[in-house]
PDB file of C-alpha atoms and ligand atoms in Angstrom:
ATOM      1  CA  UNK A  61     171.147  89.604 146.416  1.00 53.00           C
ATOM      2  CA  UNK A  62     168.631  86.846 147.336  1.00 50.00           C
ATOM      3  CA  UNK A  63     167.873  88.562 150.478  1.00 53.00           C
ATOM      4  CA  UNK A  64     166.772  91.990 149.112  1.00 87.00           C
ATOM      5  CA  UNK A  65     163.956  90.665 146.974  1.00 95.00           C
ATOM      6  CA  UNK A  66     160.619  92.122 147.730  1.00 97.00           C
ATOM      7  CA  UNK A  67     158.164  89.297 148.332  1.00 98.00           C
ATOM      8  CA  UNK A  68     154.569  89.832 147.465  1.00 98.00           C
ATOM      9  CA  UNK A  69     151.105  87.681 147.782  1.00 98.00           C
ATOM     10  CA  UNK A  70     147.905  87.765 146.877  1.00 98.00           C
ATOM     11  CA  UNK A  71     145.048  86.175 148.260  1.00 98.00           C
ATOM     12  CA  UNK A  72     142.976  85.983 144.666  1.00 98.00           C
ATOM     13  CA  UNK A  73     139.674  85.256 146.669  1.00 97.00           C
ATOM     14  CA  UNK A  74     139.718  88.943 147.707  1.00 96.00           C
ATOM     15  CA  UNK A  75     140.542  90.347 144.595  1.00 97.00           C
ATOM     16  CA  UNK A  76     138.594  92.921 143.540  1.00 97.00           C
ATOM     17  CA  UNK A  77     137.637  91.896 139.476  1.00 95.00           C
ATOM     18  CA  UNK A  78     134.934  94.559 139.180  1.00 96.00           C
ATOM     19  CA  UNK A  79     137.586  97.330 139.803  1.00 97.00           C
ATOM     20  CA  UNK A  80     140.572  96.273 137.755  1.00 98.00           C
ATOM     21  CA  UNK A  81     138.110  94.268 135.075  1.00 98.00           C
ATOM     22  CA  UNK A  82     137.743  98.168 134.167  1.00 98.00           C
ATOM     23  CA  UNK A  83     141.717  97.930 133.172  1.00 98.00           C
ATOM     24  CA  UNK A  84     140.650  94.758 131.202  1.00 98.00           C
ATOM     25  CA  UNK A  85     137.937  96.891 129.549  1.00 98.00           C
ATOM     26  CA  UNK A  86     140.128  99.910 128.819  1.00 98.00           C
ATOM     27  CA  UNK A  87     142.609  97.744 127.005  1.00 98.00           C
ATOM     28  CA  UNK A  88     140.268  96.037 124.602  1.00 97.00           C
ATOM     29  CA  UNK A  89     138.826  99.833 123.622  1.00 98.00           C
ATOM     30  CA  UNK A  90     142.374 100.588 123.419  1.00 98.00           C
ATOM     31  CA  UNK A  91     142.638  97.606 120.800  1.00 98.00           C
ATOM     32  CA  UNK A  92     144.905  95.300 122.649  1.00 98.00           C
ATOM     33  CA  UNK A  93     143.667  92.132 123.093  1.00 98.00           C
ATOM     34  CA  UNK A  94     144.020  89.631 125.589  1.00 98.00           C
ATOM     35  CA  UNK A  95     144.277  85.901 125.254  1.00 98.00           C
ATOM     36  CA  UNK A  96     146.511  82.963 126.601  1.00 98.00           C
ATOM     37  CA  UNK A  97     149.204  80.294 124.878  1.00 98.00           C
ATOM     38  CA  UNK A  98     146.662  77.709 125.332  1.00 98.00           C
ATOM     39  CA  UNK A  99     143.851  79.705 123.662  1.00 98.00           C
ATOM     40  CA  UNK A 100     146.611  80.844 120.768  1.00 98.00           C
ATOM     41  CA  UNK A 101     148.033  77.090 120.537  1.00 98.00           C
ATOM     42  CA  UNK A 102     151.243  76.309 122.003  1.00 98.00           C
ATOM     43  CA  UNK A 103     154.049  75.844 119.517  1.00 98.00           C
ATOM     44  CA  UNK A 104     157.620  75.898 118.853  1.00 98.00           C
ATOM     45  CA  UNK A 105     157.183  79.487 116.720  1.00 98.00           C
ATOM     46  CA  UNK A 106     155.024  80.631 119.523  1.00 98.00           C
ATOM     47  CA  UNK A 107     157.239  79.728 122.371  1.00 98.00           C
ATOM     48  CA  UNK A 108     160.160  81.255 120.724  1.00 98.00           C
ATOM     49  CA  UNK A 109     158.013  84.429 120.314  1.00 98.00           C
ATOM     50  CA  UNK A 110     157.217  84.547 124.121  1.00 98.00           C
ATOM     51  CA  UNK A 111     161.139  84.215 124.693  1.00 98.00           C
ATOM     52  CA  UNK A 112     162.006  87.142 122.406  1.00 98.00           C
ATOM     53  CA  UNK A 113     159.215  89.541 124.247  1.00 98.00           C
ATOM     54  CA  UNK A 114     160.713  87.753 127.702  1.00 98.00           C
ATOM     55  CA  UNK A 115     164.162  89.081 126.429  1.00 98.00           C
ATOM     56  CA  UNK A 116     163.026  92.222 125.455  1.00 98.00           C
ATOM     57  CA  UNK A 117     161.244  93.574 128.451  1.00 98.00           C
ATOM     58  CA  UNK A 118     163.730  91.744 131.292  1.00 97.00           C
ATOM     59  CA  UNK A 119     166.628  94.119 129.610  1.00 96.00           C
ATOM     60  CA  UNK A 120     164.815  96.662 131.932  1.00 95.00           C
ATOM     61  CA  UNK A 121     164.380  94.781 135.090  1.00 93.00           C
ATOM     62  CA  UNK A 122     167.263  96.281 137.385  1.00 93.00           C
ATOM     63  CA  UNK A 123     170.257  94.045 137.554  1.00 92.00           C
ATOM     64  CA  UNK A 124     168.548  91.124 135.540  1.00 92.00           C
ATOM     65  CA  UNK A 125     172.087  90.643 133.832  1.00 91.00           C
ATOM     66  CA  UNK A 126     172.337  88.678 130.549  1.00 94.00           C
ATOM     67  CA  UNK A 127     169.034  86.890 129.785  1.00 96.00           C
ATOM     68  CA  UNK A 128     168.883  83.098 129.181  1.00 96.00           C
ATOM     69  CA  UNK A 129     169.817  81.668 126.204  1.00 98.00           C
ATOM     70  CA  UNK A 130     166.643  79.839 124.299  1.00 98.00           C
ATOM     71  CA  UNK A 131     168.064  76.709 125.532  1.00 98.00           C
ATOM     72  CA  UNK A 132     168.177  77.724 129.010  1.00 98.00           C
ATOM     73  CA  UNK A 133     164.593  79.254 129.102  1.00 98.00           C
ATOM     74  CA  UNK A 134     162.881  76.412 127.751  1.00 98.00           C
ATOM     75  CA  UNK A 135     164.324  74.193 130.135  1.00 98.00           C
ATOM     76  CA  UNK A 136     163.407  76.691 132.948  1.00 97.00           C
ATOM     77  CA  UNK A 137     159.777  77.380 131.869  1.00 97.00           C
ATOM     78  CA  UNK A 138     158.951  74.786 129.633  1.00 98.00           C
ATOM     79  CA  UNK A 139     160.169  71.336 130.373  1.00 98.00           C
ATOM     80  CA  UNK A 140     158.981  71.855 134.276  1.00 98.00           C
ATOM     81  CA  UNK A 141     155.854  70.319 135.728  1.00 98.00           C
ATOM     82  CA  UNK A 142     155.163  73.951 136.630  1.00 98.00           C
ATOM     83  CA  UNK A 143     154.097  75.468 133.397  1.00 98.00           C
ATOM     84  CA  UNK A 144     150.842  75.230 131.984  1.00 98.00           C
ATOM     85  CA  UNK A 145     150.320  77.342 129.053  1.00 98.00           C
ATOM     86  CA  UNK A 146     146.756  78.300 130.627  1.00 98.00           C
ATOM     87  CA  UNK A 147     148.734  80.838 132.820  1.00 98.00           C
ATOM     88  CA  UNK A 148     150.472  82.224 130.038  1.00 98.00           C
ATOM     89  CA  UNK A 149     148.669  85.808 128.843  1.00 98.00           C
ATOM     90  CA  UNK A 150     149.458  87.604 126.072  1.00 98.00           C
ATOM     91  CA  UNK A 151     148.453  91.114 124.888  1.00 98.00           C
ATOM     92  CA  UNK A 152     148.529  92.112 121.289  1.00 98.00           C
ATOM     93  CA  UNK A 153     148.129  94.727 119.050  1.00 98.00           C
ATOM     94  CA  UNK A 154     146.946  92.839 116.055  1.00 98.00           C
ATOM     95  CA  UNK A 155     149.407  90.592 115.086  1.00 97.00           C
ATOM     96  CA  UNK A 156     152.578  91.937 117.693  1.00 98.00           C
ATOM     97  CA  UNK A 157     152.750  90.376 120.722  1.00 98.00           C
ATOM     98  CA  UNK A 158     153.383  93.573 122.999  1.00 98.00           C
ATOM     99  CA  UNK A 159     152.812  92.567 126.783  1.00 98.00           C
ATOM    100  CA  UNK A 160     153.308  88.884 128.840  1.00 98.00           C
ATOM    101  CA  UNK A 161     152.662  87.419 132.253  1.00 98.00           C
ATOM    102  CA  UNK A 162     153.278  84.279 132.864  1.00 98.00           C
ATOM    103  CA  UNK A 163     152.289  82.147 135.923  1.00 98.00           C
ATOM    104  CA  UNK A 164     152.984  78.699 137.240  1.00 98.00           C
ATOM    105  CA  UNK A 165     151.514  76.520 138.932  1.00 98.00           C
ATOM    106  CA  UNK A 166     152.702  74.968 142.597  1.00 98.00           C
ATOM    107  CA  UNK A 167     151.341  72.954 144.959  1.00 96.00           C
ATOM    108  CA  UNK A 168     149.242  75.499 146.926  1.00 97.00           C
ATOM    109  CA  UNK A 169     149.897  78.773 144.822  1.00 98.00           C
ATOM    110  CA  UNK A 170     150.401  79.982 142.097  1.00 98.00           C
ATOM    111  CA  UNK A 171     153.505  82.209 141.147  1.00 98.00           C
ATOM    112  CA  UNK A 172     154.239  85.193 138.662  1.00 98.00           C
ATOM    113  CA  UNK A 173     157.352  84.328 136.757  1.00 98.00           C
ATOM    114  CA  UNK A 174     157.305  87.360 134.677  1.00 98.00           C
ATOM    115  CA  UNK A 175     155.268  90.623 133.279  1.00 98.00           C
ATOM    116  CA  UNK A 176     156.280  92.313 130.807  1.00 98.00           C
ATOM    117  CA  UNK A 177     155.357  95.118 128.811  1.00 98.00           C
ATOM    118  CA  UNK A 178     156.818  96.613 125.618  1.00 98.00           C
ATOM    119  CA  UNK A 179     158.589  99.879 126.465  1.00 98.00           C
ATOM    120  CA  UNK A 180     156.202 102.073 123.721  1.00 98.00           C
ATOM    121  CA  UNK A 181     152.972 100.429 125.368  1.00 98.00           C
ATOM    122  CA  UNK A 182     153.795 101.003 128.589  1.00 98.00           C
ATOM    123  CA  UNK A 183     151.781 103.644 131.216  1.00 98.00           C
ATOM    124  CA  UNK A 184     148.476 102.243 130.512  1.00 97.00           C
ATOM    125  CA  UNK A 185     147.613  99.762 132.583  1.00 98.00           C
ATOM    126  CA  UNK A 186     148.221  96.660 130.455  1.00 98.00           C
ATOM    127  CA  UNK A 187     150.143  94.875 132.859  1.00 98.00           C
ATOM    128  CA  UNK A 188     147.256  95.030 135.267  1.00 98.00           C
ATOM    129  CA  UNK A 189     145.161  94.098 132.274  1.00 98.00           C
ATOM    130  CA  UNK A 190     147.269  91.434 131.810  1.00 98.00           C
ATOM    131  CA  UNK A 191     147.073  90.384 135.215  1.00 98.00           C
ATOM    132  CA  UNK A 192     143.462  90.288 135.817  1.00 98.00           C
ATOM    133  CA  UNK A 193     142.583  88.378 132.629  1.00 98.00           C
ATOM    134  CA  UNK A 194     144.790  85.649 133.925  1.00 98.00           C
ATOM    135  CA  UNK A 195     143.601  85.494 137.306  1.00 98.00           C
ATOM    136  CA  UNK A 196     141.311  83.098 136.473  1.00 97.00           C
ATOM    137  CA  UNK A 197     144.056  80.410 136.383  1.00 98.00           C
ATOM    138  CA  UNK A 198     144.448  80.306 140.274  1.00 98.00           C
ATOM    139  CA  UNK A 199     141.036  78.957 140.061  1.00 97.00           C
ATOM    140  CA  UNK A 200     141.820  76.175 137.600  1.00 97.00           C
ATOM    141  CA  UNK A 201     144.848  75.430 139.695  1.00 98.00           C
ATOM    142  CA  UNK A 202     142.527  75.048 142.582  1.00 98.00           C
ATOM    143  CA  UNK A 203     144.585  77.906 144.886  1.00 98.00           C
ATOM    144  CA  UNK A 204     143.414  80.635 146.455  1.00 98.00           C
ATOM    145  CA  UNK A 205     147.370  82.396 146.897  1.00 98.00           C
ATOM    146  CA  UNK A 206     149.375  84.124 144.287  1.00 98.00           C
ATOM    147  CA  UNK A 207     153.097  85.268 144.726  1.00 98.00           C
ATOM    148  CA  UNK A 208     155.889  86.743 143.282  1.00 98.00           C
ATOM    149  CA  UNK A 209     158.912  88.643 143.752  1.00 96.00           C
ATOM    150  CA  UNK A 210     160.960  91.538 142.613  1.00 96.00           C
ATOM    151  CA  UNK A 211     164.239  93.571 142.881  1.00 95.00           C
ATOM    152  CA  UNK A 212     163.674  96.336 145.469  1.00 95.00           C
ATOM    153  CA  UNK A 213     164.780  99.258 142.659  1.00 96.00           C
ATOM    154  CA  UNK A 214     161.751  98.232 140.691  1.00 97.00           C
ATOM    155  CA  UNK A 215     159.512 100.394 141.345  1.00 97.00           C
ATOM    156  CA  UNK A 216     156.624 100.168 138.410  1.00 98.00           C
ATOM    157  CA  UNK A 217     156.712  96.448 139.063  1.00 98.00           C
ATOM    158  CA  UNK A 218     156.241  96.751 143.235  1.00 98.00           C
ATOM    159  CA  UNK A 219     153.662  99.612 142.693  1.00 98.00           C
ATOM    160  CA  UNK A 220     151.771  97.677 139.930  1.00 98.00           C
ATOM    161  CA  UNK A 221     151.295  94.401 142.294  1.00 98.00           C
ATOM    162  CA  UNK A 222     150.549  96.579 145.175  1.00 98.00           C
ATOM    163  CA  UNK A 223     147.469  98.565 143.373  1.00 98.00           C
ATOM    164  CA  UNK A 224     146.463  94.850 142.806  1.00 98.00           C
ATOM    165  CA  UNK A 225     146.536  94.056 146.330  1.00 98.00           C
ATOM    166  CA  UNK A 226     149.445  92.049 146.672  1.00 98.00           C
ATOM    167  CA  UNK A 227     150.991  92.358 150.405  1.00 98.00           C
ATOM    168  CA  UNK A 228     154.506  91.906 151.785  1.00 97.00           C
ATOM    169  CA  UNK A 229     155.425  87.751 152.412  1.00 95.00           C
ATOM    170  CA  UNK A 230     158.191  85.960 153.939  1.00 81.00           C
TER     171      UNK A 230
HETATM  172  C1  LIG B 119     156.419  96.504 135.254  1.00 67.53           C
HETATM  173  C2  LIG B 119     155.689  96.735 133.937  1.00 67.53           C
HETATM  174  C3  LIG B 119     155.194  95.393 133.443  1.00 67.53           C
HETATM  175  C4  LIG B 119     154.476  97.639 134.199  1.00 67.53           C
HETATM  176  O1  LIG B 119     153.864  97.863 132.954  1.00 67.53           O
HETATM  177  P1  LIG B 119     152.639  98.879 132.656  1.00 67.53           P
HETATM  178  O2  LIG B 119     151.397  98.104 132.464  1.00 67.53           O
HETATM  179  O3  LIG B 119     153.036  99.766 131.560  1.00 67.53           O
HETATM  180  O4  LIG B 119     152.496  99.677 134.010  1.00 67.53           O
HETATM  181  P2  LIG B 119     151.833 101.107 134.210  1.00 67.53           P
HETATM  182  O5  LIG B 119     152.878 102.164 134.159  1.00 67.53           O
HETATM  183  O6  LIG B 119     150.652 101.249 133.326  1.00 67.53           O
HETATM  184  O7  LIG B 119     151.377 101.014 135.729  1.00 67.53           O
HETATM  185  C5  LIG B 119     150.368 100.105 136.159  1.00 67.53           C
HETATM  186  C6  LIG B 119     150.031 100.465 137.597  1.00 67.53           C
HETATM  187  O8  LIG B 119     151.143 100.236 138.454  1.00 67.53           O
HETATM  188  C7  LIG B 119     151.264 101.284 139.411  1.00 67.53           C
HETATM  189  N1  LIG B 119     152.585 101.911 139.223  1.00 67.53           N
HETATM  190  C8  LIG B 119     153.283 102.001 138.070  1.00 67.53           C
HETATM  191  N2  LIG B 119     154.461 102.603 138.291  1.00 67.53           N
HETATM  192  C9  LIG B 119     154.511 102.895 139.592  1.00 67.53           C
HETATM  193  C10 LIG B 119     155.475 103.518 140.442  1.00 67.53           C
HETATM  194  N3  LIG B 119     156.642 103.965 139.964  1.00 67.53           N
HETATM  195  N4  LIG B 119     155.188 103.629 141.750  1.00 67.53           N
HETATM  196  C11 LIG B 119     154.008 103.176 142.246  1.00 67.53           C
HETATM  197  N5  LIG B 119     153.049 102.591 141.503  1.00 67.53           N
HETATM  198  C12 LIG B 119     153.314 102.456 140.201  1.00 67.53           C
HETATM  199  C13 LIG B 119     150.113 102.226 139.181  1.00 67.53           C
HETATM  200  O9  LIG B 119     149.064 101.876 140.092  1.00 67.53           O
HETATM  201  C14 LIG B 119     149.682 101.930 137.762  1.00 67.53           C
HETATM  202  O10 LIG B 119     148.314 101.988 137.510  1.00 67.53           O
HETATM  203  P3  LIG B 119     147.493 103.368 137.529  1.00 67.53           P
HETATM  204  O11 LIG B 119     148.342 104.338 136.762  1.00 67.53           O
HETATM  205  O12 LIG B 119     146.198 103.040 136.873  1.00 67.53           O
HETATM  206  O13 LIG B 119     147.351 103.701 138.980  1.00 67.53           O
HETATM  207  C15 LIG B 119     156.620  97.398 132.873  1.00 67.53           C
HETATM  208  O14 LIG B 119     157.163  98.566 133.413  1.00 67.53           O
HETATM  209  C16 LIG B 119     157.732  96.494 132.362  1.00 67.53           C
HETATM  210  O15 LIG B 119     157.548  95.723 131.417  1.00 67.53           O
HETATM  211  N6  LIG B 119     158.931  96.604 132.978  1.00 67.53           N
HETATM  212  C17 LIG B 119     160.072  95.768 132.558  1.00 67.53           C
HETATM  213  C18 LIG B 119     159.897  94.322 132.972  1.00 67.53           C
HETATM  214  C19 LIG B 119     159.762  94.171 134.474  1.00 67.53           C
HETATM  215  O16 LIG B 119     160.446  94.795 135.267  1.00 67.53           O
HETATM  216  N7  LIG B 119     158.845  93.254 134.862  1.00 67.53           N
HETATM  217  C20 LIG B 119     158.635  92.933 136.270  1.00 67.53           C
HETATM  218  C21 LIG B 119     159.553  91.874 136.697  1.00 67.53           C
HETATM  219  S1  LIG B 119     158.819  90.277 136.404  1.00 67.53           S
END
């Protein structure tokens, strides 16, 4: 399956804040805000909260498969040099966490690990929302290159990093 995945970059020293900030913008009038782990605190209850909303949206990420037990997706996300909770956005609707994307950090880029969107929020731009309010962290990881990947059957995913800008990699 390895093979098939569609590889995207970004270079996030071209990308164009004034036009998706407006996303940003339409999401706080919307009353979703936007904030990070780090800014929310980063704690066990929290954590397990970003896992459920993981679960959640992954069920519809073609082929995904069983998720990760908690176990297996703190050891994976957590307990890696990778993770800084500075990359981790979260958008909420009061008190319900309803949208995630979570970035790591590498040696010279940063990578998107995984956006997410509750199914009732989603056709509104939040992931892009999501995205642009944590672009930011590229900067404090002192890259200029963001990447990620995705299974060629999903579609919203693909088309969401391509209005972004995000170009086909190795
Ligand atoms: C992928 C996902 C995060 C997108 O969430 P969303 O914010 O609701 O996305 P939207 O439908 O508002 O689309 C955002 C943008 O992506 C683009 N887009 C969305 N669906 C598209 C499609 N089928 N084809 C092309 N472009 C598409 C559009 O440019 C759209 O913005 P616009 O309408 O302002 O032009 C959401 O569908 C989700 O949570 N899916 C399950 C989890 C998943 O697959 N995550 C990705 C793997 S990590």
């Amino acid at each position: 399956m390895t093979q098939q995945w569609v590889k995207l970059e970004l270079d996030t020293a071209a990308f164009d804040a004034d036009r998706f900030g407006a996303y940003v913008t339409r999401c706080r009038d919307e009353g979703i805000a936007l904030t990070t782990l780090a800014e929310l605190g980063d704690t066990p209850e929290r954590r397990r909260a970003l896992y459920d909303l993981n679960k959640e949206c992954s069920a519809d990420i073609p082929e995904r498969g069983e998720f990760f037990s908690y176990e297996e997706f703190c050891a994976r996300r957590f307990d890696v040099p990778s993770y800084d909770p500075r990359g981790v956005v979260i958008a909420l609707d009061g008190d319900d966490w309803i949208g995630l994307a979570v970035t790591s950090r590498h040696r010279d880029f940063v990578f998107n690990e995984m956006t997410g969107v509750r199914a009732a929020y989603r056709g509104r731009g939040i992931s892009i929302a999501m995205k642009t309010f944590g672009m930011g962290f590229a900067d404090v990881c002192g890259v200029s290159r963001m990447k990620t990947f995705h299974h060629p059957a999903n579609a919203s995913a693909i088309g969401m990093n391509r209005t972004m800008g995000f170009v086909d990699t190795e």
